[in-house]
XYZ file of C-alpha atoms in Angstrom:
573
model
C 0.000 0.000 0.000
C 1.133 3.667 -0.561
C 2.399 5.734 2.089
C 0.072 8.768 2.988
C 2.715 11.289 1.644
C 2.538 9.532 -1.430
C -1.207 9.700 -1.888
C -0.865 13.012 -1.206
C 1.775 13.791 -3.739
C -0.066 11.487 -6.493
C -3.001 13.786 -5.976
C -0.816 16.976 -7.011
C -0.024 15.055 -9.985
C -2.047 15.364 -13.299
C -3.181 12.626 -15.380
C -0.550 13.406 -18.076
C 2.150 13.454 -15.930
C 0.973 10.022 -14.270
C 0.637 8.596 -18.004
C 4.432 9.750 -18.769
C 5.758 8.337 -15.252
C 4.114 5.116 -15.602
C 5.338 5.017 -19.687
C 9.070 5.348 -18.499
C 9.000 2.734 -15.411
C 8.130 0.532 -18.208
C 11.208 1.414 -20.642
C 13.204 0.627 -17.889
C 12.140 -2.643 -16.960
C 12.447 -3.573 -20.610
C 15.559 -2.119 -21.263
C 16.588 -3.725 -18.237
C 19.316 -6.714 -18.771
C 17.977 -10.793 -18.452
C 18.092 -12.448 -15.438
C 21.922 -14.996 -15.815
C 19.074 -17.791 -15.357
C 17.552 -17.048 -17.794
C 20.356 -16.193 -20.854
C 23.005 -19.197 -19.767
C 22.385 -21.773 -22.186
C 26.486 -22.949 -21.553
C 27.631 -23.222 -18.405
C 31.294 -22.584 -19.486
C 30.524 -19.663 -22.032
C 27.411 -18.370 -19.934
C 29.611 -16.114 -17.913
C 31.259 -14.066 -21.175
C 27.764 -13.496 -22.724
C 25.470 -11.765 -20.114
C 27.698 -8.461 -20.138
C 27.883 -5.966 -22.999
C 31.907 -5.072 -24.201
C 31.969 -3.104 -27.081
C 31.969 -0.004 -27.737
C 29.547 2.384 -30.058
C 32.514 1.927 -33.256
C 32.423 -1.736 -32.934
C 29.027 -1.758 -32.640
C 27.856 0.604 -35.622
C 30.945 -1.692 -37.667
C 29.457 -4.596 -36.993
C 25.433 -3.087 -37.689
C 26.786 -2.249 -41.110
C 27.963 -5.732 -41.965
C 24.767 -7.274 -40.635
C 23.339 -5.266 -43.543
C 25.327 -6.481 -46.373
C 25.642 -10.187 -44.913
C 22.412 -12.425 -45.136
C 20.579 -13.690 -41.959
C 20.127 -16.995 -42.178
C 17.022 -18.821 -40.672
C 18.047 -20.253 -37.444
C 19.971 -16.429 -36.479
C 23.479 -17.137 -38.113
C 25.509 -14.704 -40.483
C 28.485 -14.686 -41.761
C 30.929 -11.668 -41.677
C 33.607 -10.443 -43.872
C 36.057 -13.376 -43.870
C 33.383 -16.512 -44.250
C 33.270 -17.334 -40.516
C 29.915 -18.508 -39.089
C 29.116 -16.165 -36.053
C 26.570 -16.550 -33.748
C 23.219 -14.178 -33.442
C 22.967 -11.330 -30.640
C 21.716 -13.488 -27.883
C 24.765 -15.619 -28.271
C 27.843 -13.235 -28.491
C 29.424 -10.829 -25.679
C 29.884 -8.237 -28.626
C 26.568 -8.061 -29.642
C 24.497 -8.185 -26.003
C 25.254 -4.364 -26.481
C 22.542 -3.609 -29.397
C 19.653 -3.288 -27.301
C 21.298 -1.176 -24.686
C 22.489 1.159 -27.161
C 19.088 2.124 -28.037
C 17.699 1.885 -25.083
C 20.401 4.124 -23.400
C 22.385 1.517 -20.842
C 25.687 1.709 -22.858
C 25.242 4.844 -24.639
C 28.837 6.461 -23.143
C 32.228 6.418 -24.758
C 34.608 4.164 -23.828
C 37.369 6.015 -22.402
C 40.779 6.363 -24.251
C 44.222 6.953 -22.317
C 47.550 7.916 -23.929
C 49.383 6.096 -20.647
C 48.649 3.253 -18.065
C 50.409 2.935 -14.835
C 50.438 -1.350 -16.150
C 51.941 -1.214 -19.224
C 55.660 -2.173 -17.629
C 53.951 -5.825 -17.049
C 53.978 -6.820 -20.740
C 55.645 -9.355 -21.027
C 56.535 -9.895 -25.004
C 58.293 -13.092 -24.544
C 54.959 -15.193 -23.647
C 53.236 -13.770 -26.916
C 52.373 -16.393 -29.427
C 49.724 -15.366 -31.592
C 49.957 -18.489 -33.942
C 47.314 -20.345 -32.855
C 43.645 -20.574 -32.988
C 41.918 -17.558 -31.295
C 39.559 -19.515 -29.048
C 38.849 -18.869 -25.039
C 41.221 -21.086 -23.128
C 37.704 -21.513 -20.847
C 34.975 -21.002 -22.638
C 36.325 -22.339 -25.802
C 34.584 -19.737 -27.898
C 36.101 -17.839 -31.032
C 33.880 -14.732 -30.810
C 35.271 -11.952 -28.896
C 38.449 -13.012 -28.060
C 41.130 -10.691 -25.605
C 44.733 -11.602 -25.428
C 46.216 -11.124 -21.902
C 49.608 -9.117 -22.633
C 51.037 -10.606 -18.953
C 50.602 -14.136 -19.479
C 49.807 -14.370 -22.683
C 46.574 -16.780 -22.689
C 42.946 -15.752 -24.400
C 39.822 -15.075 -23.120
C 36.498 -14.407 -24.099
C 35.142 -10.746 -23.416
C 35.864 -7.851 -21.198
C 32.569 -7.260 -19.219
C 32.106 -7.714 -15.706
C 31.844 -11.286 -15.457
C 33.648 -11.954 -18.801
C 36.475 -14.581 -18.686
C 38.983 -11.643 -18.580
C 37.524 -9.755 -16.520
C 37.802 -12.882 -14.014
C 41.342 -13.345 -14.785
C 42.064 -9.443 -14.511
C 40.960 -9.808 -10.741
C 42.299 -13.656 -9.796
C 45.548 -13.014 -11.539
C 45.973 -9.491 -11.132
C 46.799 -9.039 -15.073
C 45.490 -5.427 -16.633
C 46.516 -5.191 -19.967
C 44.236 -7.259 -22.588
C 44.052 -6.646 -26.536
C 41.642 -7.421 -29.008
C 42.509 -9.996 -31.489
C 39.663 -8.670 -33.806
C 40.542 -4.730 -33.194
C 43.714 -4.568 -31.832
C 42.693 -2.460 -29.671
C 44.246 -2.605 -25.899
C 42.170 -2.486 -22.765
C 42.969 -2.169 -19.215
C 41.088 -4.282 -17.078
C 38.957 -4.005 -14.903
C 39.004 -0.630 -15.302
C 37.920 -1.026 -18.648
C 39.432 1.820 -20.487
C 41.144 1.563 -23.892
C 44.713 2.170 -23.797
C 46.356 4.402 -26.732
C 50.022 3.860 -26.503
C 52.816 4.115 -29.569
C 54.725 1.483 -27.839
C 52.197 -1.555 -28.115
C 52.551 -0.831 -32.025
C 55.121 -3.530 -32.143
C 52.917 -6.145 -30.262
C 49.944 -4.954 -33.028
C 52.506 -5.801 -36.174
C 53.025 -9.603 -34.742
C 49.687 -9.557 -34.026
C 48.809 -8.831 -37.861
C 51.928 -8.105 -40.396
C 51.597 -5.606 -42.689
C 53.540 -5.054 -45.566
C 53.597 -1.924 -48.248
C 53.982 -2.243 -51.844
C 57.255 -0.229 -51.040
C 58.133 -2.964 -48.633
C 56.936 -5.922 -50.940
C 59.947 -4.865 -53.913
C 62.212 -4.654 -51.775
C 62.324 -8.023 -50.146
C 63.988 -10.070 -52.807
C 66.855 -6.767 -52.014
C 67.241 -7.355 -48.253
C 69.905 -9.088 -46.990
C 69.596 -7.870 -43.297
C 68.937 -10.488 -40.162
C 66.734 -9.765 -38.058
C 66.484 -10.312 -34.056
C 64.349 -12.076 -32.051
C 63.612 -11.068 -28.744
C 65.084 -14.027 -26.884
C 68.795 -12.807 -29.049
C 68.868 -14.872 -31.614
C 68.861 -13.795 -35.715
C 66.681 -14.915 -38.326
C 66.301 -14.162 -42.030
C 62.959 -12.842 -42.945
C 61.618 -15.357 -45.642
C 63.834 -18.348 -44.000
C 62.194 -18.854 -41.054
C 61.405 -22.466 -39.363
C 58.007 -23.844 -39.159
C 57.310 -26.156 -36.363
C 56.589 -29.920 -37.119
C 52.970 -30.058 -35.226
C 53.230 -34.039 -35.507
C 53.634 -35.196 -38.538
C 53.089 -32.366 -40.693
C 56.291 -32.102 -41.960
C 54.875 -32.745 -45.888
C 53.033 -29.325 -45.264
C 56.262 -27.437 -44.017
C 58.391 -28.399 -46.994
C 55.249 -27.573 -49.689
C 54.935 -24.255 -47.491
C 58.594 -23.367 -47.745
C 58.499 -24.420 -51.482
C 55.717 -21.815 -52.448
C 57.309 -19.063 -50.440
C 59.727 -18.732 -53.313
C 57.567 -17.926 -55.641
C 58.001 -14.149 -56.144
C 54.344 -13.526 -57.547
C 52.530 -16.174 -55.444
C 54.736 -14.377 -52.438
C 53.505 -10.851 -53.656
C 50.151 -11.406 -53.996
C 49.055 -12.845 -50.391
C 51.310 -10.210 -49.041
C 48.571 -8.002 -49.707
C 45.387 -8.775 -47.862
C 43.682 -6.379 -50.123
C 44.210 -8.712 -52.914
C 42.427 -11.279 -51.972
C 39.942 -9.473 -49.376
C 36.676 -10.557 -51.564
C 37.314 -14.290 -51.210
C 35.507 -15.938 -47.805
C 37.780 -18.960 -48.023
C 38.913 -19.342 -44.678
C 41.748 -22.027 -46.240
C 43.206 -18.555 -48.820
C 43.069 -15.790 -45.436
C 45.193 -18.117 -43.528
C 47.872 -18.948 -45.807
C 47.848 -15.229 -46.662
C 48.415 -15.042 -42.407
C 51.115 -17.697 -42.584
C 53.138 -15.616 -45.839
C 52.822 -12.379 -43.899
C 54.581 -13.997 -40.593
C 57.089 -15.846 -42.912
C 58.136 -12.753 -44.197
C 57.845 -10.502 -41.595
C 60.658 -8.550 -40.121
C 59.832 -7.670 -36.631
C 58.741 -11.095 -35.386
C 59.592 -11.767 -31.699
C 60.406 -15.322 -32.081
C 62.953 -16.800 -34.550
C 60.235 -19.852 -36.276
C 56.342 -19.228 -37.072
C 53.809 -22.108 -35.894
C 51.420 -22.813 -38.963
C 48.566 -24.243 -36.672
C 45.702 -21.809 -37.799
C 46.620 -22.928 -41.454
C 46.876 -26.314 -40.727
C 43.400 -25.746 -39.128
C 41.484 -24.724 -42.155
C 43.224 -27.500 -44.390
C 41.690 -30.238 -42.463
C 38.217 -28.811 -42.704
C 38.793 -27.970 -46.268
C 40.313 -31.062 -47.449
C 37.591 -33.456 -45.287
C 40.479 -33.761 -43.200
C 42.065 -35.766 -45.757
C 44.886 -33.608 -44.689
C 44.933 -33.816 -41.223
C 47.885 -33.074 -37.403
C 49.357 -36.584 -36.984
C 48.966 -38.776 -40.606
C 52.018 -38.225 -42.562
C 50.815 -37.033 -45.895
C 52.296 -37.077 -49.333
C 53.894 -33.197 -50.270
C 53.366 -33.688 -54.041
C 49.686 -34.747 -53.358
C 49.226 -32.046 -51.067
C 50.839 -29.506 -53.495
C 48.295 -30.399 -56.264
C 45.126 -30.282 -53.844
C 46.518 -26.945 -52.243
C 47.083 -25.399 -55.549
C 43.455 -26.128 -56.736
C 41.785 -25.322 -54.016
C 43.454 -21.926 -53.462
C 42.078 -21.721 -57.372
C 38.562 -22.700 -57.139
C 38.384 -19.407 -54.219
C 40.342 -17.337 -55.671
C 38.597 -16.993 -59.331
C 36.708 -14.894 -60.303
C 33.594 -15.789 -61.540
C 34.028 -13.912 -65.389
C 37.257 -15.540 -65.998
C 38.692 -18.711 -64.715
C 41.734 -17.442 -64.376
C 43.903 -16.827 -60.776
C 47.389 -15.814 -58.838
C 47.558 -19.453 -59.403
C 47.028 -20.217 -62.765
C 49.119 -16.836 -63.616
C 52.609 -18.666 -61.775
C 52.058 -22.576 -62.747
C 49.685 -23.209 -65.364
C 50.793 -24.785 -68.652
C 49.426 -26.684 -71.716
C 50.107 -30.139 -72.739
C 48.921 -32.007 -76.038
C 47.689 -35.260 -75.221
C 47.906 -38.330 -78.063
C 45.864 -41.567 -76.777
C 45.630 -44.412 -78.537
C 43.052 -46.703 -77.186
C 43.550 -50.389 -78.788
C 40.533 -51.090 -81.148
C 38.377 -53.894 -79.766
C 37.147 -55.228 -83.586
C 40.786 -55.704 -83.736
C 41.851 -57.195 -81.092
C 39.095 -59.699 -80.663
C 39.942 -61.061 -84.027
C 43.863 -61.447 -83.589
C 42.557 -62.998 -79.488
C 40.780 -65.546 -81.789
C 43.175 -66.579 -84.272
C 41.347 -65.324 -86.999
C 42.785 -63.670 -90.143
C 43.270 -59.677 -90.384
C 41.366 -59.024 -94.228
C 43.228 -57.031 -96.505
C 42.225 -53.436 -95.309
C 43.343 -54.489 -91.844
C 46.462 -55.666 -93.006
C 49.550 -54.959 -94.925
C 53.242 -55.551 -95.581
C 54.593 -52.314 -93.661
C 52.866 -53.220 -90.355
C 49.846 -50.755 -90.765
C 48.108 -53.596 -88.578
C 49.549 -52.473 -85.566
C 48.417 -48.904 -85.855
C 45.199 -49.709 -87.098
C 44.590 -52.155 -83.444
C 44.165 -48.738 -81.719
C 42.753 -45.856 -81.930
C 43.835 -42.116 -81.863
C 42.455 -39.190 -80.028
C 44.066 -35.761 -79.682
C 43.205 -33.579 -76.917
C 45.000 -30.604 -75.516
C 44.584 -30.020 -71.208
C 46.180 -27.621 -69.020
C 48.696 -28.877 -66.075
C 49.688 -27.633 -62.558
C 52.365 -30.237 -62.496
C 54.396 -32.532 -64.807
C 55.477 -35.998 -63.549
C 58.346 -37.792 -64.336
C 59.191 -42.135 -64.253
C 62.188 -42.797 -62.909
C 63.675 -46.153 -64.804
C 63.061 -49.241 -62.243
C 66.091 -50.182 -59.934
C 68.595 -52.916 -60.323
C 67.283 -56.478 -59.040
C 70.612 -57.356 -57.756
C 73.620 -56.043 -55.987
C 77.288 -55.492 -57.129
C 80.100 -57.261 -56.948
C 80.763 -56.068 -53.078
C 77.603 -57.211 -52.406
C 75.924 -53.618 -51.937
C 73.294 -52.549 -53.697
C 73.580 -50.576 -56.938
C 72.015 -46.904 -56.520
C 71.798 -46.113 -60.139
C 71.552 -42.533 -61.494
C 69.906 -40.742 -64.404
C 69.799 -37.282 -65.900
C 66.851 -35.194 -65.966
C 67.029 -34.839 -69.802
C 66.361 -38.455 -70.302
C 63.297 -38.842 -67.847
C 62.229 -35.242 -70.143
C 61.953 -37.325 -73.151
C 58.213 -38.272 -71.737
C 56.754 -34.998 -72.631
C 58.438 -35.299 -76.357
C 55.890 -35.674 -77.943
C 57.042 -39.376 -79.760
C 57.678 -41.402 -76.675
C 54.793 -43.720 -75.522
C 53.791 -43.675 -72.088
C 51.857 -47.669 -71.099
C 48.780 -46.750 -68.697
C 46.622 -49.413 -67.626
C 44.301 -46.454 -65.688
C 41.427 -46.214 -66.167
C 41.820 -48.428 -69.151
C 44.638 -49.345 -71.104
C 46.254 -47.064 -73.420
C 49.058 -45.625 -74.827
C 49.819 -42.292 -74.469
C 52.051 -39.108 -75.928
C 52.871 -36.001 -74.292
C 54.128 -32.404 -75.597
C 54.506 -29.286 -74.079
C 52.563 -26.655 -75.958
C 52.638 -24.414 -73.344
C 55.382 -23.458 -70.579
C 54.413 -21.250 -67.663
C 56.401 -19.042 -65.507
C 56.894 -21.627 -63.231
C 57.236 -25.139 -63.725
C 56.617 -27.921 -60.610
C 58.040 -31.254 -61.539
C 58.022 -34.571 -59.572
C 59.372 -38.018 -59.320
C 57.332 -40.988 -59.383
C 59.267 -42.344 -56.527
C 56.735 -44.620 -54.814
C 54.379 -47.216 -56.124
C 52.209 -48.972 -54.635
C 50.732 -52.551 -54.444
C 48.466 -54.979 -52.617
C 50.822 -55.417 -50.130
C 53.234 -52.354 -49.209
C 54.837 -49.343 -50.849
C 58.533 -49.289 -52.881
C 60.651 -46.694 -52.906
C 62.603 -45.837 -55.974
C 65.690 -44.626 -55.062
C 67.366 -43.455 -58.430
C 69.318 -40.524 -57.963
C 67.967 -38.231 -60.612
C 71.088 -35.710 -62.093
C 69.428 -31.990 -62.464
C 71.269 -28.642 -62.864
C 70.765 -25.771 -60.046
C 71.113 -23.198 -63.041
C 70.300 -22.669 -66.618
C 67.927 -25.515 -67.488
C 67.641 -25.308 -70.947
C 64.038 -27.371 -72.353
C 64.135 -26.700 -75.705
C 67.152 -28.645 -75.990
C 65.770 -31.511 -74.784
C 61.772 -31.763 -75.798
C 59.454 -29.837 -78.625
C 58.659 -26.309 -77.532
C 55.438 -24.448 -79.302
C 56.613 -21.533 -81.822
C 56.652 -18.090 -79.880
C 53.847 -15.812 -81.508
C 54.974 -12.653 -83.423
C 56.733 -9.706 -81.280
C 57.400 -12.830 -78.416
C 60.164 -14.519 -77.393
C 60.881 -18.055 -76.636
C 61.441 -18.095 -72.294
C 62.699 -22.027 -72.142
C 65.632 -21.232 -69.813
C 65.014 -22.290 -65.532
C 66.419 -21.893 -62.583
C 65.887 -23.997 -59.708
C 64.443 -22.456 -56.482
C 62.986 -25.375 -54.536
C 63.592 -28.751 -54.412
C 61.675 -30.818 -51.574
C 63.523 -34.539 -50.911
C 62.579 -37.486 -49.490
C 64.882 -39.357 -46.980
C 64.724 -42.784 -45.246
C 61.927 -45.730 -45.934
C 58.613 -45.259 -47.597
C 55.778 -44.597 -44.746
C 58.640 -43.956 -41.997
C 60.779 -41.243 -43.659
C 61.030 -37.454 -43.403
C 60.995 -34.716 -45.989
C 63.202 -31.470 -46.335
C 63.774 -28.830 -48.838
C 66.358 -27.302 -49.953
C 65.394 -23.532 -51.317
C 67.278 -20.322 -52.727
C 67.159 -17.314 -51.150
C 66.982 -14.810 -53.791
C 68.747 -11.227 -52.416
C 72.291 -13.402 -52.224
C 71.508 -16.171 -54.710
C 72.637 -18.501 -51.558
C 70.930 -22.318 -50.816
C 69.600 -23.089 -47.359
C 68.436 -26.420 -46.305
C 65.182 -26.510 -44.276
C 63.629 -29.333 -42.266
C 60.865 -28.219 -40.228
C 62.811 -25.591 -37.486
C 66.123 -26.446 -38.650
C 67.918 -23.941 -41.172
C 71.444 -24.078 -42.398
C 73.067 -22.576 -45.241
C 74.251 -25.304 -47.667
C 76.325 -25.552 -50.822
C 74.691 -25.822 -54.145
C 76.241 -29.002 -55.662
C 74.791 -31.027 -52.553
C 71.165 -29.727 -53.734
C 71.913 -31.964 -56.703
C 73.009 -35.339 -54.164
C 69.910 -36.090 -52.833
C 67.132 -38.157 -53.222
C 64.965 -34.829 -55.172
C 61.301 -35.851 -55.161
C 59.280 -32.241 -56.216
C 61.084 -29.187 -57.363
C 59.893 -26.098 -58.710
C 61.916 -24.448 -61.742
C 61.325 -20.194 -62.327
C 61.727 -19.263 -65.626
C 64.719 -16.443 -66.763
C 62.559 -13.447 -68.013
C 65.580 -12.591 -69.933
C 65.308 -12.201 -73.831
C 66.448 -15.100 -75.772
């Protein structure tokens, strides 16, 4: 029941003014926020979504993608990059919509140029190579980096993850690994300092056009922060179990000037929502970035979106073959990065090529007859052996290729006099002779056939690879036929049928080697390293996962090579 004093101020009050009070005790209750009963629907991520955290730019940035994204039925969208996120009731960024309007969150965040915590940083526990999920809630949405210690968490509201950390661990300084923008908690004021720049460039490289000529120019190490050097560009990647057939196809690529180039340049390629193309443009930018504060890059959020793009065909722990991986990479980066007028890429631009196919395919009138024993009549046969080229028959096709393969002759059956076994060698030039356009290739798959090859197209860079393993009912064989190549100068149209340049063009059929990945120990339980050039001092390193040593280049040419990539001189013939 009302007091007297307020009966008697309620009858000073008008009608109107009654109406209005009555009107805004109802705006508040409904702008007021859920009871945590009722919004929890995880216990572990409950705590991070109850509590607004972002500020009126985030919020009005993230309003205008809603616009240009669909809403799918069940209160998904996607933003910018292809990522599912979750709808408003779900996400600690976007529990802040309603309040806006209705007034709860309508101040600016405050921004400080200084903060009395910015001496705990500590830049040696930074590691922003993995996935950016909430060590507690497990979430990817909203997502703070503690500068202190080093670990992620969800939010920055009062009962956010971070916010629970800022008080039990006594840690202040948090950035955004959407934003990059640094917070101190739990005061919860942005923090506007020059000298967490650095922390922002690990955090995302960027690189300049300016900066992007010049690289192939540089011959400066750089410093980690723990003292040791590293070239940019030549930089370990850690073996996350068995993933070593990704490192060397990684390390492979990185030397290819256009390819490099392009995903240096997030702008190129800022259209595609491939999650599988923004992460390997992530991985080049930390490759090749100068100011890294450790000496070796951790491709985790690469190998991440390869196993859900590949079906996990390509997957942490199941050794993997590089030259198969090469091919699927290659044509998957493709199919997202065309565009939908031309079917044309970065990747077709660096490796694509033309080959003229001949297939004979043996006629079964034919062959049935001679299977019987019965006699050939006269148009079928004749004196100069036109039989045998009538039994099959001939179709000409012309397809483009990524890759060219190459048959190494079989091994010796026996060992030598000292009772070791014979390693025998070849040159390249005579395992060439395939794409000649006269030799016959035997395939028995998907039918049998006999097959010619010419090159009537080179690109700018070619990928070549052994047939070193084949495999049967009962294990895999190794080949292990040392195959003779030269580092410099490789000359084609010495060796197979080049295409006629057009008018005003000149023939480019002179490579140089700049990556060549090799295979070492027994099929299934071996290892793979590369050996690649390093352009600004035309000097050969030999990488194997975080291991990198400068090498000599005649011992490029001693090893078991199993994929190489050749770059063609852009010199005039």
């Amino acid at each position: 029941m009302a007091s007297k004093r307020e009966r008697e101020t309620n009858k000073g009050l008008g009608e109107e003014e009654l109406d209005a009070e009555a009107k805004r005790q109802r705006k508040d209750e409904e702008s007021s926020p859920p009871s945590a009963a009722a919004s929890i629907a995880n216990p572990l991520s409950g705590l991070a979504n109850n509590y607004a955290d972002i500020d009126e730019e985030e919020y009005y940035d993230r309003k205008g993608k809603l616009s240009t994204n669909e809403r799918r039925n069940d209160g998904s969208q996607k933003n910018g990059n292809g990522y599912e996120e979750l709808g408003d009731s779900d996400s600690d960024d976007d529990d802040s919509s309603e309040p806006l309007y209705g007034g709860r969150r309508s101040r600016q965040i405050e921004v400080r140029k200084d903060c009395p915590y910015l001496d705990t940083v500590n830049r040696q526990v930074l590691d922003f190579d993995f996935e950016k999920f909430c060590s507690v809630s497990l979430s990817n949405l909203n997502v703070y980096a503690c500068l202190v210690c080093g670990k992620y968490y969800q939010g920055r509201g009062k009962s956010s993850h971070a916010y629970t950390h800022s008080l039990e661990a006594g840690h202040h300084v948090y950035i955004n690994l959407r934003t990059e923008k640094v917070y101190c908690l739990p005061d919860g004021y942005e923090i506007n300092d020059p000298s967490l720049d650095d922390i922002r460039n690990v955090l995302n490289p960027r690189f300049t056009p300016k900066d992007v000529e010049l690289l192939d120019k540089n011959k400066q190490w750089s410093r980690a922060l723990d003292g040791s050097s590293y070239l940019p560009g030549m930089v370990g990647l850690n073996n996350i179990k068995e993933t070593d057939f990704v490192n060397v196809t990684i390390q492979s690529l990185m030397r290819v000037t256009p390819l490099r180039n392009f995903f240096l340049i997030p702008e190129n390629y800022q259209h595609c929502k491939s999650p599988l193309v923004h992460r390997f443009g992530e991985l080049t930018r930390k490759i090749w970035h100068s100011r890294n504060f450790k000496g070796q890059v951790s491709p985790h959020e690469f190998l991440q979106a390869v196993m859900k793009a590949s079906k996990k065909r390509f997957r942490i722990g199941a050794q993997s073959d590089p030259v198969e991986f090469m091919s699927w990479l290659l044509n998957t980066l493709h199919a997202d990065l065309k565009s939908s007028k031309k079917n044309t890429s970065i990747i077709y631009d660096c490796f694509q090529g033309e080959l003229e196919v001949v297939k004979e395919i043996p006629n079964k009138g034919i062959t049935d007859k001679k299977e019987n024993g019965e006699d050939l009549n006269k148009n079928e046969k004749n004196s100069d052996g036109a039989t045998e080229r009538d039994a099959f028959v001939k179709e000409t096709s012309k397809m483009p290729f990524l890759m060219l393969g190459l048959d190494l002759p079989p091994p010796p059956l026996f060992k030598d006099v000292m009772e070791k076994n014979i390693i025998p060698q070849v040159p390249l030039f005579n395992i060439l002779k395939k794409f000649d356009g006269e030799t016959v290739t035997e395939v028995v798959r998907p039918h049998i056939a006999r097959m010619r090859y010419r090159v009537t197209k080179l690109p700018k860079y070619i990928i070549i690879h052994m047939r070193r393993f084949t495999k049967n009912n009962f294990f895999v064989e190794k080949n292990p036929t040392l195959v003779n190549f030269p580092v410099k100068n490789l000359e084609l149209k010495d060796y197979i049928p080049l295409p006629t340049p057009k008018e005003n063009e000149k023939l480019r059929s002179k490579y140089d080697l700049i990556a060549n990945v090799v295979h070492d120990g027994k099929p299934g339980e071996g290892f793979y390293r590369v050996f690649v050039q390093r352009k600004s001092e035309e000097l050969w390193y030999e990488m194997q996962d975080l291991h990198v040593s400068e090498t000599l280049p005649h011992l490029v040419a001693l090893s078991e090579a199993y994929m190489q990539i050749y770059e063609q001189q852009q010199q005039q013939q």
